[in-house]
Coordinates of C-alpha atoms in Angstrom, one line a residue:
M8 CA -11.9 -36.1 27.3
T9 CA -13.0 -38.8 24.5
T10 CA -10.6 -39.7 21.9
T11 CA -13.2 -39.3 19.3
Y12 CA -12.2 -36.1 18.8
A13 CA -8.8 -34.5 17.4
I14 CA -9.1 -31.4 19.3
E15 CA -11.2 -30.6 22.4
T16 CA -11.6 -28.0 24.8
L17 CA -13.4 -27.4 28.0
G18 CA -14.0 -23.3 29.0
L19 CA -10.9 -22.4 27.3
G20 CA -10.0 -18.6 27.8
R21 CA -7.2 -16.3 27.3
M22 CA -7.4 -12.7 29.0
F23 CA -5.0 -9.8 27.6
G24 CA -5.1 -6.5 29.5
G25 CA -8.4 -7.3 31.3
R26 CA -10.2 -8.5 28.2
W27 CA -11.2 -11.9 27.4
A28 CA -9.9 -12.4 23.7
V29 CA -11.4 -16.1 24.0
A30 CA -13.9 -17.1 26.4
D31 CA -15.5 -20.4 27.6
L32 CA -14.8 -21.8 24.5
H33 CA -16.1 -25.2 24.0
L34 CA -14.8 -26.6 20.8
Q35 CA -14.9 -30.4 19.5
V36 CA -13.1 -31.3 16.2
P37 CA -13.8 -34.7 15.2
R38 CA -10.9 -36.7 14.0
G39 CA -10.6 -37.5 10.1
C40 CA -12.5 -34.1 9.1
V41 CA -11.8 -30.8 7.8
Y42 CA -12.9 -28.2 10.4
G43 CA -13.6 -24.2 9.3
F44 CA -12.9 -22.0 11.9
L45 CA -14.4 -18.7 10.9
G46 CA -14.5 -15.5 12.6
L47 CA -13.8 -11.7 12.1
N48 CA -10.2 -10.2 12.4
G49 CA -10.0 -10.1 16.3
A50 CA -13.0 -12.8 17.0
G51 CA -10.0 -15.1 18.9
K52 CA -9.3 -17.8 15.9
S53 CA -5.4 -17.3 16.0
T54 CA -5.2 -16.7 19.8
T55 CA -7.0 -20.4 20.2
M56 CA -4.7 -21.7 17.8
R57 CA -1.9 -20.7 19.4
M58 CA -3.2 -22.2 22.7
L59 CA -3.9 -25.4 20.7
M60 CA -0.1 -25.4 19.9
G61 CA 1.2 -24.2 23.5
L62 CA 2.5 -21.1 22.2
L63 CA 0.1 -19.4 24.7
Q64 CA -0.9 -20.4 28.3
P65 CA -5.0 -20.3 28.8
T66 CA -6.0 -17.9 31.4
S67 CA -8.7 -20.6 32.0
G68 CA -10.1 -24.0 30.9
Y69 CA -8.5 -27.0 29.4
S70 CA -7.9 -28.2 25.7
S71 CA -6.8 -31.8 24.4
V72 CA -4.8 -32.1 21.4
L73 CA -4.7 -35.7 19.9
G74 CA -5.1 -36.8 23.6
M75 CA -2.6 -34.5 25.1
N76 CA -2.7 -31.2 26.8
P77 CA -0.6 -28.8 25.2
A78 CA -0.4 -26.4 28.0
V79 CA 1.9 -29.5 29.3
T80 CA 3.3 -31.2 26.5
D81 CA 3.6 -28.3 24.0
L82 CA 6.7 -30.2 22.7
E83 CA 5.2 -33.6 21.9
V84 CA 2.3 -31.2 20.3
K85 CA 4.7 -29.4 18.0
R86 CA 6.1 -33.1 17.1
R87 CA 2.9 -34.4 16.0
V88 CA 0.9 -31.2 14.7
G89 CA 1.7 -29.2 11.7
Y90 CA 1.0 -25.4 12.1
V91 CA 0.9 -22.6 9.7
A92 CA 0.6 -19.3 11.2
D93 CA -1.2 -16.1 10.1
S94 CA 2.3 -14.2 10.0
P95 CA 5.2 -16.9 10.0
N96 CA 8.5 -15.9 11.8
F97 CA 11.7 -17.8 9.8
Y98 CA 15.5 -16.6 10.4
E99 CA 15.7 -14.7 7.8
W100 CA 19.4 -15.1 6.8
M101 CA 18.6 -18.9 5.9
T102 CA 17.8 -20.1 2.3
V103 CA 14.9 -22.1 1.6
R104 CA 16.9 -25.1 1.7
E105 CA 18.4 -24.4 4.9
I106 CA 15.3 -24.0 6.7
C107 CA 14.0 -27.2 5.5
A108 CA 17.2 -28.9 6.3
F109 CA 16.9 -27.1 9.8
V110 CA 13.3 -28.4 10.2
A111 CA 14.3 -31.6 9.2
H112 CA 17.4 -32.0 11.8
Y113 CA 14.4 -30.9 14.5
R114 CA 12.2 -33.3 13.7
K115 CA 14.3 -36.3 12.4
A116 CA 12.3 -39.2 12.8
E117 CA 9.0 -37.5 11.1
W118 CA 10.4 -35.5 8.3
D119 CA 9.9 -36.7 4.8
D120 CA 12.6 -35.4 2.0
T121 CA 10.8 -36.7 -0.8
R122 CA 7.0 -35.1 0.3
A123 CA 8.7 -31.8 1.2
N124 CA 11.0 -31.7 -2.0
K125 CA 7.6 -32.4 -3.7
L126 CA 6.0 -29.6 -2.1
L127 CA 9.0 -27.4 -3.0
D128 CA 8.7 -28.1 -6.7
S129 CA 4.8 -27.7 -6.6
F130 CA 5.2 -24.2 -5.1
E131 CA 8.0 -23.4 -7.3
L132 CA 9.9 -22.4 -4.5
P133 CA 14.1 -21.3 -5.2
R134 CA 15.7 -23.6 -2.9
N135 CA 18.9 -21.0 -3.1
Q136 CA 17.3 -18.1 -2.2
K137 CA 17.1 -16.2 1.3
L138 CA 14.1 -16.4 3.1
K139 CA 14.2 -12.3 3.7
T140 CA 14.0 -11.7 -0.2
L141 CA 11.0 -13.8 -0.9
S142 CA 7.3 -12.2 -1.2
K143 CA 4.4 -13.0 0.9
G144 CA 3.1 -15.5 -1.1
Q145 CA 6.8 -17.4 -1.3
R146 CA 6.9 -17.2 2.7
S147 CA 3.1 -18.6 3.0
K148 CA 4.4 -21.4 0.6
V149 CA 7.7 -22.0 2.8
S150 CA 5.6 -21.9 5.8
L151 CA 2.8 -24.4 4.3
A152 CA 6.0 -26.9 2.9
L153 CA 7.6 -26.8 6.4
A154 CA 4.1 -27.7 8.1
L155 CA 3.1 -30.4 5.4
G156 CA 6.6 -31.7 5.5
F157 CA 6.7 -34.4 8.0
N158 CA 2.9 -35.7 7.5
P159 CA 1.5 -34.3 10.5
E160 CA -1.4 -36.2 12.2
L161 CA -3.3 -32.8 12.7
L162 CA -2.8 -29.8 10.9
L163 CA -3.7 -26.3 12.2
L164 CA -3.8 -23.7 9.6
D165 CA -4.3 -20.0 10.3
E166 CA -5.4 -18.0 7.2
P167 CA -2.6 -20.3 5.3
T168 CA -3.3 -18.9 1.8
G169 CA -2.5 -15.4 2.7
G170 CA -0.3 -13.7 -0.2
L171 CA -1.0 -16.4 -2.5
D172 CA -2.1 -15.8 -6.2
P173 CA -5.7 -17.3 -7.2
I174 CA -3.9 -20.2 -8.9
A175 CA -1.9 -20.9 -6.3
R176 CA -5.0 -21.0 -3.9
R177 CA -6.4 -23.2 -5.7
Q178 CA -3.3 -25.8 -6.0
F179 CA -3.1 -25.9 -2.4
I180 CA -7.1 -26.2 -1.6
E181 CA -7.5 -28.9 -4.5
G182 CA -4.4 -30.4 -4.7
V183 CA -2.2 -30.0 -1.8
L184 CA -4.9 -30.5 1.0
A185 CA -7.2 -32.9 -0.8
E186 CA -4.0 -35.3 -1.0
Y187 CA -3.0 -34.9 2.8
M188 CA -6.7 -35.7 3.8
E189 CA -6.5 -39.1 2.0
G190 CA -4.7 -40.2 4.8
D191 CA -7.7 -40.0 7.1
R192 CA -6.0 -36.7 9.1
T193 CA -7.4 -34.0 10.4
I194 CA -7.4 -30.3 9.7
L195 CA -8.5 -27.0 11.7
I196 CA -8.6 -24.2 9.2
S197 CA -9.1 -20.4 9.5
S198 CA -9.6 -18.4 6.1
H199 CA -11.0 -15.2 5.2
L200 CA -11.5 -16.6 1.6
I201 CA -14.8 -18.7 2.9
N202 CA -16.3 -19.6 -0.6
E203 CA -12.6 -21.3 -1.7
I204 CA -12.9 -23.6 1.3
S205 CA -16.6 -24.1 1.3
G206 CA -16.4 -27.4 -0.7
L207 CA -13.9 -28.8 1.5
V208 CA -15.0 -28.3 5.0
D209 CA -17.1 -31.0 7.0
Y210 CA -18.0 -29.0 10.1
V211 CA -17.8 -25.4 10.7
G212 CA -17.2 -23.4 13.8
I213 CA -18.1 -19.4 14.1
I214 CA -16.6 -17.5 16.7
R215 CA -17.6 -14.4 17.8
D216 CA -16.1 -11.7 20.2
G217 CA -14.0 -14.9 21.6
Q218 CA -17.3 -16.9 21.7
L219 CA -18.2 -19.7 19.8
I220 CA -21.7 -18.9 18.6
R221 CA -22.2 -22.1 16.3
S222 CA -20.3 -25.3 15.7
E223 CA -22.1 -28.0 13.6
P224 CA -21.7 -30.1 10.4
A225 CA -21.5 -27.8 7.4
D226 CA -24.4 -29.3 5.6
K227 CA -26.9 -29.2 8.8
L228 CA -25.9 -25.5 9.1
L229 CA -26.5 -24.5 5.4
G230 CA -29.6 -26.7 5.2
G231 CA -31.3 -24.8 8.1
L232 CA -30.4 -21.0 6.6
R233 CA -32.5 -19.4 4.0
R234 CA -32.7 -15.8 3.0
V235 CA -36.4 -14.7 2.5
K236 CA -37.3 -12.0 0.1
L237 CA -40.3 -10.3 0.6
H238 CA -42.2 -8.0 -1.8
Y239 CA -45.4 -5.8 -0.8
D240 CA -47.5 -3.7 -2.8
I241 CA -47.6 -1.4 0.2
P242 CA -44.7 -0.1 2.9
A243 CA -43.2 -3.2 4.3
P244 CA -44.5 -3.6 7.9
G245 CA -41.2 -3.9 9.3
A246 CA -42.1 -6.5 12.1
Y247 CA -42.1 -10.4 11.1
A248 CA -43.4 -13.6 13.0
C249 CA -41.4 -16.8 11.9
T250 CA -39.9 -19.4 13.6
G251 CA -36.2 -19.3 13.4
L252 CA -36.2 -15.4 12.4
L253 CA -32.3 -14.4 13.0
H254 CA -32.9 -10.7 11.9
S255 CA -34.7 -8.6 9.0
R256 CA -34.4 -5.6 7.0
T257 CA -36.8 -3.2 5.5
D258 CA -36.5 -1.2 2.5
G259 CA -39.7 0.5 1.3
R260 CA -41.8 -2.2 0.2
E261 CA -39.5 -5.0 0.1
A262 CA -37.9 -6.9 3.1
Q263 CA -35.2 -9.4 3.4
L264 CA -35.5 -12.3 6.5
I265 CA -32.6 -14.7 7.6
V266 CA -34.2 -17.6 8.7
D267 CA -32.7 -20.6 10.7
D268 CA -33.9 -24.1 11.3
F269 CA -35.7 -23.7 8.0
D270 CA -38.7 -26.3 7.5
P271 CA -39.8 -27.2 4.0
E272 CA -43.2 -27.8 5.4
R273 CA -43.6 -25.2 8.3
T274 CA -41.5 -22.5 7.2
P275 CA -43.4 -21.6 3.7
A276 CA -46.5 -22.0 5.2
E277 CA -45.6 -19.2 8.0
I278 CA -44.0 -16.9 5.4
Q279 CA -47.2 -16.7 3.7
H280 CA -49.2 -15.6 6.6
L281 CA -47.0 -12.5 6.3
G282 CA -49.0 -10.6 3.5
A283 CA -46.5 -10.3 0.8
S284 CA -47.3 -10.1 -2.6
Q285 CA -44.2 -12.1 -3.7
V286 CA -41.9 -14.2 -1.9
E287 CA -38.5 -15.3 -3.0
I288 CA -36.7 -18.3 -0.7
E289 CA -32.8 -18.7 -1.5
T290 CA -30.4 -20.7 0.1
L291 CA -27.2 -19.4 1.3
S292 CA -23.5 -20.0 0.4
L293 CA -21.2 -20.5 3.4
E294 CA -19.7 -16.8 3.1
D295 CA -23.2 -15.7 3.2
A296 CA -24.1 -17.7 6.1
F297 CA -20.9 -16.7 8.0
I298 CA -21.7 -13.0 7.4
E299 CA -25.4 -13.3 8.8
L300 CA -24.3 -15.0 11.8
A301 CA -20.8 -13.7 12.7
G302 CA -21.8 -9.6 12.1
K303 CA -23.8 -7.9 14.3
A304 CA -27.6 -8.5 13.5
P305 CA -28.9 -5.4 12.0
Q306 CA -32.4 -3.5 13.2
S307 CA -35.5 -3.9 11.3

């Protein structure tokens, strides 16, 4: 596999109880980018990240993380990759200061005390408070500080802002992650708060039912998707012919089409032939695009 990619998988899959949680995954994350890994709950995002960290052995396929196979060299992967799990586990009896010291001892040469303390100050974390007494948001902040405290080459972030209030989320996304990316590093991030990360991501991958259904640059994905609203003077026909039509919804005299591969010259001309008295063409936000692509297509 080529070193052009920080992460590359080939036919990666994991089965639980006779069911594929992730199946035949072909994922390519270019170095130096922020890759938004999006999917509904249970789509396979967390399972994928755990395989990439060597925490789960794949049932099939292969993966390369910074040129290493995590199924074989998981310790080296953990040394070079920062990982924030969706539900981080800690030694609950430790204080914030103690868990940082523990991780610093484990990482030794990689740990950056100055950076870690800057993060703790930025997150306003009480150094002497025991982890078991922290709120969900504070626990998320500890996990982020530990993952970023050694300046990793690659970050895997699985719902990293879970429990954070809006101010803390913005501080993390616009401050901490933006600063981290100045070092030409790579981030694979999964989040339910899609609009909050939309301005950060360079590439988008959408996983549904364990399978990667889209993977492309964010601007290309959004540039090709449109919502078309058709208004008729009579009941809408319910059947529509248009290049790139993903699905349609009809309600009385109105219809809504989701069109992929939008062409500013071809598509409007095709839409005019659908006989609507009024036409509106709208661009989609990343969250809108995700909803339309990741959900099940509705019936016309």
